[in-house]
């Protein structure tokens, strides 16, 4: 409370000072921002996927799940092929089919009937006061199959939008194109025959359910002659809730009699436009886990919901995906333009899920007669031809979707600089990131002294402050692209965010226990920017003394140990962490560089000053510091660490 009052008082003072002296007010604001925000924010450091775990992922059986495949009126209108009466939907799947084809089994939700064209296709765009009765052209189902979907559930609330004849015709269409399905049935015997899929030696049992169907009372599905149409999973408020529970348990009993290796449940339930599962969802999940489901792929809320790990009574992992969101939808309110493909990684032989990934998607449509497409965020930003099509509003929305999907699905909010092809969460450890991509190799690197030393080293240790630690970008150290370029290397790091050279000198014996034969030391930023300035020369010599204490201990720790020392990383103004006048700060940097370079020549260590190269790159990019930096000094996890790595090779 006291801090809040103090902040308000300072805010009023800043307003007054802003009128009198805007530059002074801005500098003061930076200090206040640092004190109240940067010093109190928790910046997580994420684990990196280990080579052993990556091996498990590469050799796993992958089952993917995609949300609601549906068509609103404007989506159908935009899909007409010019000059014909044909409607084509291949373009909708253009950028995602590679994911489905790469999976061993791809499952999606076919949310609506394919009735005859005479019935009229979907007439509503939702929330336009026109009743929403879905009906898709048969070419939509063909495009779904052609894109790589292997299996669909038809158990949805729109199953009977075109009546009994409509759902029966849908089953005929799906069968005619050999798109496997479950969730609605022609006869009682078909209903009672559990679905078993054979995937790479695994027997995968599948059960599909829906909370009900639009415009049909719950009792309809319990009337004689209707019980076989679909499998219902009604809410606790329904008078048929207990009957549904009994039916679900009976479905499991029939399926387990066939001895599947794993069971996938596909419930179509939940409150629409809500990012958290409701009480009915959770209650049904409890029952599904109790009955033996190994994977629960749920949908219907039309928004992204969490990925959750549970354990069953046998101690096996159970993967629960509460909702992947819409696949593609022209109705983008309530985050309807944000969705994901979820992939489950199964252990060969047992089928037990041990990891899951999510691939965030954006519902994209060009302004001029564009067709709606599911656009993976990674491809949208990393593919030049796609990136060039994005508007400023699109890019801003991509960043918001990235944060939304990662925070909601994984419980970890990631900035767009931490963009990855897919995001992995492990049953026994949660989210872990992929290593940074490698620096592009250039012929000129062949004779580079740093590259040569790193190639020759059997074990490399990077010593440094928060920039080496990746303290503001999720743990991406500045050196990662450089190391990745060289292939498999045994790398460790010894870091302390905010650490001064005196701290590292103090810990030199502990650092030496890493037993590396190459140490790359990048410290000194905090000496300068957190300086209680007396004289530049004295401060520079103080830094050199601490560096010598550290380097001498490391050199003596193991025969043949090599040392590389980097100039203190540069910070950009305004730097709220540094209270030195700009001219003094500049002079201190220059003297530290001179002292360290002189020391390295005397001791035979390699000295690198990458700062000029980094500064010039920012200038060449029209002073676009945000392209490379998280803030005033810390590189972001994308272009930032790439630039810092490149600067250490090319910048001296």
XYZ file of C-alpha atoms in Angstrom:
652
model
C 0.000 0.000 0.000
C 2.821 2.385 0.917
C 4.582 1.592 -2.344
C 1.390 2.348 -4.291
C 0.977 5.738 -2.585
C 4.638 6.528 -3.238
C 4.193 5.620 -6.897
C 1.167 7.939 -7.196
C 3.087 10.802 -5.586
C 6.022 10.274 -7.936
C 3.581 10.114 -10.865
C 2.195 13.558 -9.990
C 5.722 14.935 -9.645
C 6.650 13.493 -13.023
C 3.693 15.214 -14.625
C 4.787 18.555 -13.204
C 8.406 17.939 -14.129
C 7.293 16.888 -17.619
C 5.900 20.339 -18.176
C 9.030 22.018 -16.830
C 11.681 19.651 -18.107
C 10.579 16.792 -20.322
C 14.008 15.124 -20.739
C 14.536 15.053 -16.969
C 11.054 13.661 -16.415
C 11.608 10.887 -18.962
C 14.881 9.865 -17.310
C 13.225 9.873 -13.874
C 10.379 7.785 -15.238
C 12.913 5.200 -16.442
C 14.353 4.907 -12.933
C 10.869 4.540 -11.423
C 9.945 1.933 -14.075
C 13.053 -0.055 -13.247
C 12.433 0.162 -9.494
C 8.750 -0.741 -9.553
C 8.650 -3.087 -12.537
C 11.903 -4.600 -13.761
C 13.197 -5.288 -10.261
C 9.968 -7.036 -9.233
C 9.025 -8.979 -12.380
C 9.778 -12.700 -12.319
C 11.540 -13.603 -15.565
C 11.479 -17.413 -15.859
C 14.371 -19.449 -17.230
C 12.998 -22.379 -19.220
C 14.617 -25.790 -19.518
C 16.013 -26.807 -22.896
C 14.918 -30.100 -24.427
C 17.836 -32.463 -23.851
C 19.253 -34.658 -26.653
C 17.841 -37.736 -24.872
C 14.361 -36.220 -24.727
C 14.614 -35.096 -28.345
C 15.473 -38.678 -29.276
C 12.312 -39.866 -27.493
C 10.236 -37.242 -29.322
C 11.721 -38.198 -32.687
C 10.930 -41.871 -32.137
C 7.484 -41.463 -30.608
C 4.166 -42.308 -32.236
C 2.431 -38.987 -32.881
C -1.315 -38.446 -32.701
C -2.582 -34.965 -33.490
C -5.873 -33.284 -32.660
C -7.411 -30.305 -34.447
C -10.507 -28.399 -33.412
C -13.738 -27.495 -35.137
C -13.796 -27.973 -38.907
C -16.828 -25.879 -39.804
C -18.042 -23.455 -42.453
C -20.051 -20.289 -41.898
C -21.808 -18.541 -44.765
C -19.041 -16.076 -45.653
C -16.449 -18.844 -45.583
C -18.431 -20.744 -48.224
C -19.047 -17.616 -50.288
C -15.335 -16.818 -50.448
C -14.550 -20.396 -51.475
C -16.429 -20.307 -54.782
C -14.077 -20.851 -57.702
C -14.425 -17.926 -60.095
C -16.442 -18.666 -63.226
C -17.816 -21.966 -61.896
C -20.415 -23.304 -59.495
C -17.718 -25.264 -57.661
C -16.613 -24.563 -54.130
C -12.994 -25.362 -53.212
C -11.444 -25.548 -49.750
C -7.919 -26.869 -50.331
C -6.491 -23.404 -49.705
C -7.848 -23.464 -46.151
C -5.455 -26.307 -45.305
C -2.486 -25.249 -47.429
C -0.205 -24.281 -44.545
C -1.098 -27.019 -42.047
C -1.342 -30.208 -44.102
C 2.378 -30.898 -43.642
C 1.829 -31.253 -39.888
C -1.024 -33.729 -40.314
C 0.839 -35.760 -42.917
C 3.841 -35.966 -40.614
C 1.712 -37.370 -37.786
C 0.977 -41.081 -37.494
C -2.696 -40.393 -36.800
C -4.439 -37.056 -37.304
C -7.850 -36.504 -35.689
C -10.219 -33.555 -36.169
C -13.761 -32.488 -35.319
C -16.117 -32.483 -38.309
C -18.637 -30.061 -36.870
C -21.593 -30.178 -39.156
C -23.472 -32.199 -41.728
C -22.835 -32.657 -45.427
C -26.438 -32.788 -46.614
C -27.581 -32.282 -50.178
C -27.022 -28.921 -51.868
C -30.811 -28.629 -52.215
C -30.985 -28.089 -48.467
C -28.956 -24.899 -48.841
C -25.545 -24.389 -47.354
C -24.913 -22.612 -44.046
C -26.909 -19.368 -44.165
C -25.530 -17.627 -41.087
C -22.229 -15.981 -40.167
C -23.135 -16.393 -36.475
C -24.489 -13.548 -34.381
C -26.180 -12.000 -37.448
C -29.697 -12.848 -36.186
C -29.994 -15.649 -38.738
C -30.524 -19.093 -37.209
C -27.331 -21.131 -37.449
C -27.976 -24.414 -39.244
C -24.751 -25.767 -40.680
C -24.501 -27.567 -44.002
C -21.244 -28.083 -45.880
C -20.522 -28.827 -49.539
C -19.215 -32.355 -50.064
C -16.009 -30.835 -51.468
C -15.199 -29.681 -47.927
C -14.961 -33.276 -46.713
C -12.787 -34.121 -49.711
C -10.419 -31.259 -48.895
C -10.222 -32.387 -45.263
C -9.222 -35.883 -46.372
C -6.789 -34.612 -48.995
C -5.112 -32.315 -46.441
C -4.071 -35.304 -44.324
C -6.786 -35.807 -41.695
C -7.164 -39.548 -41.019
C -10.097 -39.611 -38.632
C -12.968 -37.300 -37.623
C -15.532 -37.247 -34.877
C -19.055 -36.304 -35.943
C -20.418 -36.226 -32.384
C -21.187 -32.498 -32.149
C -24.098 -30.239 -31.306
C -24.563 -29.548 -35.053
C -24.893 -33.231 -35.984
C -28.647 -32.925 -36.657
C -28.714 -29.419 -38.130
C -30.118 -30.968 -41.332
C -32.123 -33.646 -39.569
C -31.713 -37.387 -39.545
C -31.364 -37.576 -43.329
C -28.592 -34.985 -43.172
C -26.424 -36.903 -40.723
C -26.972 -40.177 -42.603
C -25.902 -38.524 -45.861
C -22.811 -37.186 -44.083
C -21.781 -40.714 -43.118
C -22.231 -41.836 -46.725
C -20.013 -38.992 -47.960
C -17.279 -39.732 -45.413
C -17.341 -43.424 -46.285
C -17.208 -42.690 -50.025
C -13.925 -40.761 -49.630
C -12.524 -43.234 -47.070
C -12.322 -40.669 -44.262
C -12.622 -42.749 -41.088
C -15.049 -41.508 -38.453
C -16.966 -42.159 -35.260
C -19.543 -40.341 -33.133
C -22.751 -40.974 -35.111
C -24.163 -44.250 -36.338
C -26.733 -45.654 -38.749
C -27.861 -48.623 -36.671
C -27.696 -49.938 -33.100
C -25.185 -52.625 -34.149
C -22.946 -49.987 -35.706
C -23.186 -47.974 -32.485
C -22.267 -51.006 -30.383
C -19.191 -51.879 -32.466
C -16.263 -50.015 -30.842
C -13.787 -48.233 -33.097
C -10.251 -49.646 -33.099
C -7.472 -48.017 -35.144
C -4.214 -49.793 -35.944
C -1.302 -47.334 -35.804
C 2.310 -48.541 -35.933
C 1.576 -51.693 -33.983
C -0.711 -49.959 -31.463
C -4.387 -50.775 -31.054
C -5.986 -47.394 -30.403
C -9.571 -47.434 -29.211
C -11.670 -44.322 -29.878
C -14.885 -43.152 -28.213
C -16.717 -39.956 -29.233
C -19.436 -38.067 -27.333
C -21.467 -34.850 -27.487
C -23.371 -32.940 -24.815
C -26.409 -32.954 -27.126
C -27.643 -31.491 -30.407
C -29.112 -28.082 -31.195
C -32.913 -27.892 -31.232
C -33.305 -31.434 -29.864
C -34.373 -32.145 -26.301
C -32.177 -34.452 -24.240
C -34.984 -36.990 -24.126
C -34.912 -37.413 -27.916
C -31.704 -39.449 -27.685
C -33.271 -41.860 -25.192
C -36.414 -42.526 -27.192
C -36.767 -45.953 -28.750
C -35.173 -45.953 -32.191
C -32.907 -42.946 -31.477
C -30.486 -44.348 -28.905
C -27.950 -45.324 -31.546
C -27.686 -41.929 -33.327
C -24.878 -40.594 -31.144
C -23.308 -40.981 -27.693
C -24.462 -38.277 -25.292
C -22.604 -36.662 -22.440
C -25.127 -34.217 -20.991
C -24.500 -31.745 -18.204
C -25.141 -32.412 -14.537
C -28.289 -30.266 -14.634
C -29.904 -32.627 -17.152
C -32.379 -35.201 -15.862
C -30.567 -37.659 -18.143
C -27.141 -37.088 -16.590
C -27.099 -40.409 -14.695
C -28.339 -42.265 -17.767
C -25.517 -40.701 -19.792
C -22.981 -41.804 -17.205
C -24.247 -45.373 -17.452
C -24.099 -45.286 -21.255
C -20.544 -43.912 -21.227
C -19.429 -46.630 -18.815
C -21.044 -49.242 -21.051
C -19.196 -47.833 -24.079
C -15.917 -48.213 -22.196
C -16.814 -51.752 -21.147
C -17.441 -52.804 -24.764
C -14.228 -51.152 -25.968
C -12.006 -52.573 -23.218
C -13.269 -56.064 -24.059
C -11.268 -55.706 -27.308
C -8.061 -55.049 -25.310
C -6.845 -51.800 -26.898
C -3.368 -50.547 -25.986
C -4.732 -47.052 -25.332
C -8.104 -45.303 -25.399
C -8.736 -41.855 -26.857
C -11.934 -40.098 -25.746
C -13.373 -37.275 -27.865
C -15.977 -35.352 -25.812
C -17.753 -32.381 -27.422
C -18.600 -30.361 -24.296
C -17.939 -27.098 -22.465
C -18.989 -23.475 -22.248
C -18.457 -21.486 -25.449
C -15.884 -18.672 -25.595
C -14.320 -19.517 -22.250
C -10.588 -20.152 -21.813
C -11.041 -22.406 -18.779
C -12.934 -25.712 -18.608
C -16.281 -25.490 -16.860
C -17.507 -27.765 -14.056
C -19.281 -30.158 -16.437
C -16.104 -30.577 -18.482
C -14.072 -31.328 -15.377
C -16.666 -33.756 -14.021
C -16.756 -35.690 -17.283
C -12.944 -35.669 -17.481
C -12.842 -37.247 -14.029
C -15.181 -39.999 -15.167
C -13.273 -40.582 -18.439
C -9.975 -40.928 -16.572
C -11.631 -43.227 -14.045
C -12.994 -45.425 -16.839
C -9.602 -45.758 -18.533
C -9.096 -42.985 -21.081
C -5.391 -42.406 -21.804
C -5.985 -39.300 -23.916
C -8.912 -36.895 -23.765
C -9.226 -34.630 -26.790
C -12.102 -32.318 -25.913
C -13.644 -29.453 -27.901
C -16.660 -27.177 -28.388
C -15.808 -23.947 -26.468
C -14.298 -22.485 -29.710
C -11.393 -20.991 -27.752
C -8.049 -22.368 -26.645
C -8.092 -24.068 -23.236
C -5.360 -25.718 -21.123
C -3.385 -28.868 -21.795
C -3.344 -30.883 -18.586
C -1.476 -33.961 -17.361
C -3.086 -36.427 -14.958
C -2.364 -39.913 -13.615
C -4.769 -42.834 -13.704
C -5.193 -45.465 -10.994
C -2.388 -47.537 -12.557
C 0.041 -44.612 -12.389
C 0.071 -44.074 -16.172
C 0.078 -40.617 -17.710
C -3.223 -39.264 -18.983
C -3.193 -36.342 -21.423
C -6.162 -33.972 -21.319
C -6.630 -31.297 -23.982
C -9.629 -29.292 -22.861
C -10.043 -27.465 -26.187
C -7.756 -26.570 -29.118
C -10.058 -23.746 -30.232
C -11.538 -23.264 -33.693
C -9.535 -24.527 -36.609
C -10.507 -21.670 -38.927
C -13.455 -19.402 -38.338
C -14.633 -16.132 -39.827
C -16.226 -15.305 -36.484
C -13.185 -13.963 -34.663
C -14.736 -12.399 -31.581
C -13.785 -13.950 -28.226
C -10.397 -14.999 -29.683
C -12.091 -17.060 -32.382
C -9.096 -16.411 -34.644
C -6.724 -18.181 -32.231
C -6.377 -21.947 -32.165
C -3.824 -24.744 -32.141
C -3.010 -28.207 -33.368
C -2.101 -30.469 -30.441
C 0.162 -33.485 -30.874
C 0.393 -36.331 -28.370
C 3.701 -38.238 -28.230
C 3.213 -41.912 -27.384
C 5.792 -44.431 -26.227
C 6.128 -47.189 -28.863
C 4.876 -50.528 -27.601
C 2.896 -49.272 -24.611
C 1.213 -46.228 -26.182
C 1.569 -44.225 -22.964
C 1.621 -40.473 -23.678
C 4.746 -38.786 -22.309
C 4.727 -35.400 -24.051
C 2.444 -33.094 -25.999
C 3.052 -30.208 -28.349
C 0.940 -27.306 -29.510
C 1.197 -25.467 -32.814
C -0.502 -22.048 -32.550
C -2.695 -21.060 -35.509
C -4.137 -17.778 -36.776
C -7.345 -17.550 -38.848
C -6.097 -15.463 -41.740
C -7.969 -14.027 -44.700
C -6.713 -11.567 -47.294
C -8.786 -8.428 -47.618
C -9.582 -8.814 -51.336
C -11.543 -12.018 -52.022
C -9.209 -13.971 -49.817
C -10.116 -17.408 -48.563
C -9.883 -18.248 -44.889
C -6.727 -20.130 -43.994
C -5.232 -21.659 -40.888
C -1.825 -20.021 -40.647
C 0.743 -21.456 -38.198
C 2.389 -18.546 -36.409
C 5.891 -19.892 -36.989
C 5.389 -20.167 -40.747
C 3.678 -16.767 -40.917
C 6.703 -15.003 -39.457
C 9.557 -17.186 -40.702
C 8.374 -17.601 -44.317
C 9.278 -14.464 -46.295
C 6.406 -14.764 -48.786
C 3.834 -15.119 -46.003
C 5.388 -12.442 -43.820
C 5.239 -9.959 -46.702
C 1.453 -10.400 -46.881
C 0.846 -9.511 -43.244
C -0.423 -6.100 -42.252
C 0.762 -4.296 -39.129
C -2.521 -5.302 -37.510
C -1.924 -8.947 -38.475
C 1.552 -8.944 -36.937
C 0.273 -7.355 -33.746
C -2.466 -9.961 -33.538
C 0.028 -12.777 -34.134
C 1.990 -11.586 -31.099
C -1.168 -11.485 -28.979
C -2.222 -14.974 -30.126
C 1.253 -16.320 -29.375
C 1.030 -15.094 -25.785
C -2.590 -16.254 -25.445
C -2.010 -19.789 -26.710
C 1.221 -20.418 -24.819
C -0.124 -18.988 -21.564
C -3.498 -20.726 -21.798
C -2.385 -24.096 -23.149
C 1.002 -24.449 -21.425
C 0.722 -22.074 -18.472
C 3.805 -20.218 -19.774
C 3.401 -16.850 -21.505
C 6.008 -16.533 -24.251
C 6.904 -13.440 -26.248
C 6.990 -13.570 -30.035
C 10.804 -13.549 -29.892
C 10.573 -17.068 -28.413
C 8.715 -18.307 -31.485
C 9.196 -22.031 -32.205
C 7.726 -24.480 -34.736
C 5.941 -26.268 -31.872
C 5.880 -26.006 -28.071
C 6.526 -29.118 -26.006
C 5.190 -29.970 -22.559
C 6.321 -33.145 -20.802
C 4.244 -35.209 -18.412
C 7.092 -35.250 -15.898
C 8.428 -31.730 -16.244
C 6.133 -29.331 -18.049
C 7.255 -26.942 -20.757
C 10.749 -27.174 -22.213
C 11.998 -25.132 -25.145
C 13.864 -26.122 -28.266
C 17.506 -25.008 -28.545
C 18.101 -21.792 -30.469
C 18.642 -22.288 -34.220
C 22.271 -22.195 -35.429
C 24.082 -19.215 -36.852
C 24.430 -19.463 -40.637
C 27.922 -20.672 -41.511
C 30.185 -18.434 -43.610
C 33.453 -19.418 -45.260
C 35.217 -16.554 -43.509
C 34.582 -18.263 -40.158
C 37.028 -21.027 -41.068
C 40.064 -19.105 -39.839
C 38.338 -17.272 -37.029
C 40.237 -17.618 -33.707
C 37.092 -17.928 -31.537
C 35.548 -20.515 -33.861
C 38.830 -22.416 -33.929
C 39.106 -22.468 -30.143
C 35.491 -23.590 -29.767
C 35.920 -26.355 -32.343
C 39.014 -27.643 -30.559
C 37.470 -27.529 -27.073
C 36.056 -30.677 -25.567
C 34.052 -28.721 -22.974
C 33.111 -25.037 -23.088
C 31.913 -22.963 -20.144
C 30.299 -19.569 -20.648
C 30.694 -17.293 -17.641
C 28.575 -14.185 -17.458
C 25.757 -12.079 -16.143
C 22.094 -11.982 -17.166
C 22.895 -11.637 -20.868
C 24.706 -14.975 -20.811
C 21.988 -16.432 -18.593
C 19.172 -15.207 -20.836
C 17.583 -13.558 -17.828
C 15.013 -11.524 -19.787
C 14.263 -13.840 -22.714
C 13.401 -17.201 -21.168
C 16.967 -18.437 -20.789
C 18.370 -17.994 -24.292
C 22.061 -17.209 -23.757
C 23.730 -14.906 -26.286
C 26.101 -17.701 -27.400
C 23.524 -20.370 -28.322
C 23.357 -19.755 -32.111
C 27.153 -19.772 -32.262
C 27.444 -23.069 -30.395
C 24.627 -24.638 -32.440
C 26.507 -23.755 -35.634
C 29.408 -25.954 -34.518
C 27.308 -29.086 -33.987
C 27.273 -31.184 -30.825
C 29.419 -29.580 -28.121
C 29.615 -30.204 -24.399
C 28.536 -26.810 -23.070
C 27.784 -25.485 -19.625
C 27.337 -22.008 -18.219
C 28.025 -20.338 -14.915
C 25.945 -17.191 -14.623
C 24.474 -14.671 -12.228
C 21.987 -12.043 -13.342
C 23.171 -8.713 -11.947
C 26.529 -10.199 -10.971
C 29.535 -7.878 -10.828
C 33.106 -8.898 -11.544
C 33.830 -9.034 -7.800
C 31.163 -11.725 -7.413
C 32.668 -13.906 -10.142
C 36.172 -13.408 -8.740
C 34.857 -14.514 -5.362
C 33.331 -17.645 -6.907
C 36.337 -18.491 -9.089
C 37.114 -21.821 -7.376
C 33.510 -22.917 -7.763
C 33.504 -21.905 -11.428
C 36.727 -23.854 -11.998
C 34.932 -27.024 -10.885
C 33.149 -27.062 -14.258
C 36.456 -28.442 -15.582
C 36.122 -26.860 -19.011
C 39.086 -26.452 -21.328
C 37.656 -23.241 -22.800
C 36.078 -20.424 -20.771
C 34.293 -17.525 -22.476
C 33.932 -14.695 -19.944
C 31.441 -11.885 -20.555
C 31.152 -9.741 -17.422
C 31.523 -6.083 -16.537
C 28.191 -4.604 -17.620
C 26.985 -4.444 -14.020
C 30.322 -2.955 -12.873
C 29.717 -0.025 -15.217
C 25.968 0.451 -15.129
C 25.576 -0.106 -11.401
C 28.693 1.918 -10.635
C 29.198 4.156 -7.609
C 31.499 6.180 -9.800
C 34.774 7.552 -8.371
C 37.090 7.623 -11.372
C 36.948 5.879 -14.732
C 40.555 4.733 -14.549
C 40.182 3.248 -11.056
C 36.950 1.473 -12.035
C 38.548 0.025 -15.187
C 41.543 -1.258 -13.243
C 39.218 -2.739 -10.638
C 37.404 -4.711 -13.372
C 40.727 -5.901 -14.845
C 41.907 -7.051 -11.399
C 38.793 -9.144 -10.836
C 39.026 -10.585 -14.339
C 42.658 -11.546 -13.648
C 41.714 -13.269 -10.384
C 39.045 -15.275 -12.175
C 41.036 -16.056 -15.335
C 44.179 -17.055 -13.464
C 42.283 -19.563 -11.346
C 40.543 -21.020 -14.397
C 43.818 -21.277 -16.363
C 45.449 -23.155 -13.503
C 42.527 -25.525 -13.006
C 43.310 -27.755 -15.968
C 46.315 -28.057 -18.312
C 45.733 -26.368 -21.649
C 42.764 -24.290 -20.521
C 42.048 -21.388 -22.873
C 40.382 -18.087 -21.943
C 38.301 -15.708 -24.053
C 37.309 -12.361 -22.542
C 34.573 -10.176 -23.972
C 34.228 -6.462 -23.565
C 31.436 -5.499 -21.129
C 28.154 -5.569 -23.010
C 26.945 -2.155 -24.074
C 23.687 -0.703 -22.777
C 21.572 1.795 -24.670
C 20.138 5.017 -23.336
C 17.855 5.439 -21.620
C 19.183 2.717 -19.316
C 17.224 2.944 -16.043
C 19.828 0.684 -14.418
C 22.615 3.232 -14.967
C 22.690 6.595 -13.187
C 25.979 7.831 -14.650
C 25.948 10.855 -16.936
C 26.133 9.757 -20.554
C 29.619 11.168 -21.138
C 31.013 9.498 -18.002
C 29.407 6.192 -18.927
C 30.956 6.355 -22.404
C 34.378 7.154 -20.962
C 34.125 4.284 -18.471
C 33.278 1.806 -21.219
C 36.250 2.969 -23.271
C 38.676 2.664 -20.353
C 37.371 -0.810 -19.428
C 37.868 -1.959 -23.012
C 41.420 -0.588 -23.059
C 42.305 -2.189 -19.715
C 40.903 -5.595 -20.699
C 42.546 -5.595 -24.120
C 45.912 -4.734 -22.551
C 45.481 -7.447 -19.931
C 44.618 -10.096 -22.558
C 47.704 -9.236 -24.625
C 49.893 -9.656 -21.558
C 48.355 -13.008 -20.585
C 47.810 -14.466 -24.052
C 44.023 -14.563 -23.802
C 41.712 -13.790 -26.714
C 39.945 -10.416 -26.353
C 36.752 -9.637 -28.286
C 34.836 -6.375 -28.406
C 31.531 -7.047 -30.214
C 29.813 -3.801 -29.227
C 30.698 -1.723 -32.270
C 29.352 -4.419 -34.573
C 26.112 -4.641 -32.576
C 25.636 -0.880 -32.513
C 26.234 -0.597 -36.265
C 23.694 -3.347 -36.986
C 21.052 -1.407 -35.053
C 21.940 1.780 -36.943
C 21.819 -0.035 -40.281
C 18.360 -1.302 -39.382
C 17.097 2.275 -39.103
C 17.787 2.374 -35.358
C 15.208 -0.379 -34.854
C 16.526 -1.485 -31.475
C 13.348 -3.454 -30.748
C 14.255 -5.901 -33.505
C 17.197 -7.135 -31.428
C 16.701 -6.091 -27.808
C 14.238 -6.982 -25.111
C 14.996 -3.683 -23.398
C 18.011 -1.407 -22.955
C 20.669 -4.151 -22.852
C 19.287 -7.672 -22.980
C 19.022 -9.336 -26.419
C 15.754 -11.000 -27.322
C 15.559 -14.736 -27.999
C 15.405 -14.337 -31.765
C 17.349 -11.747 -33.749
C 19.044 -10.501 -30.587
C 21.066 -13.567 -29.646
C 21.750 -14.190 -33.337
C 23.280 -10.708 -33.615
C 25.314 -11.100 -30.424
C 26.685 -14.469 -31.594
C 27.558 -13.089 -35.014
C 29.180 -10.011 -33.493
C 31.538 -12.170 -31.431
C 32.764 -13.878 -34.600
C 32.704 -11.000 -37.083
C 33.086 -7.979 -34.827
C 36.814 -7.939 -34.140
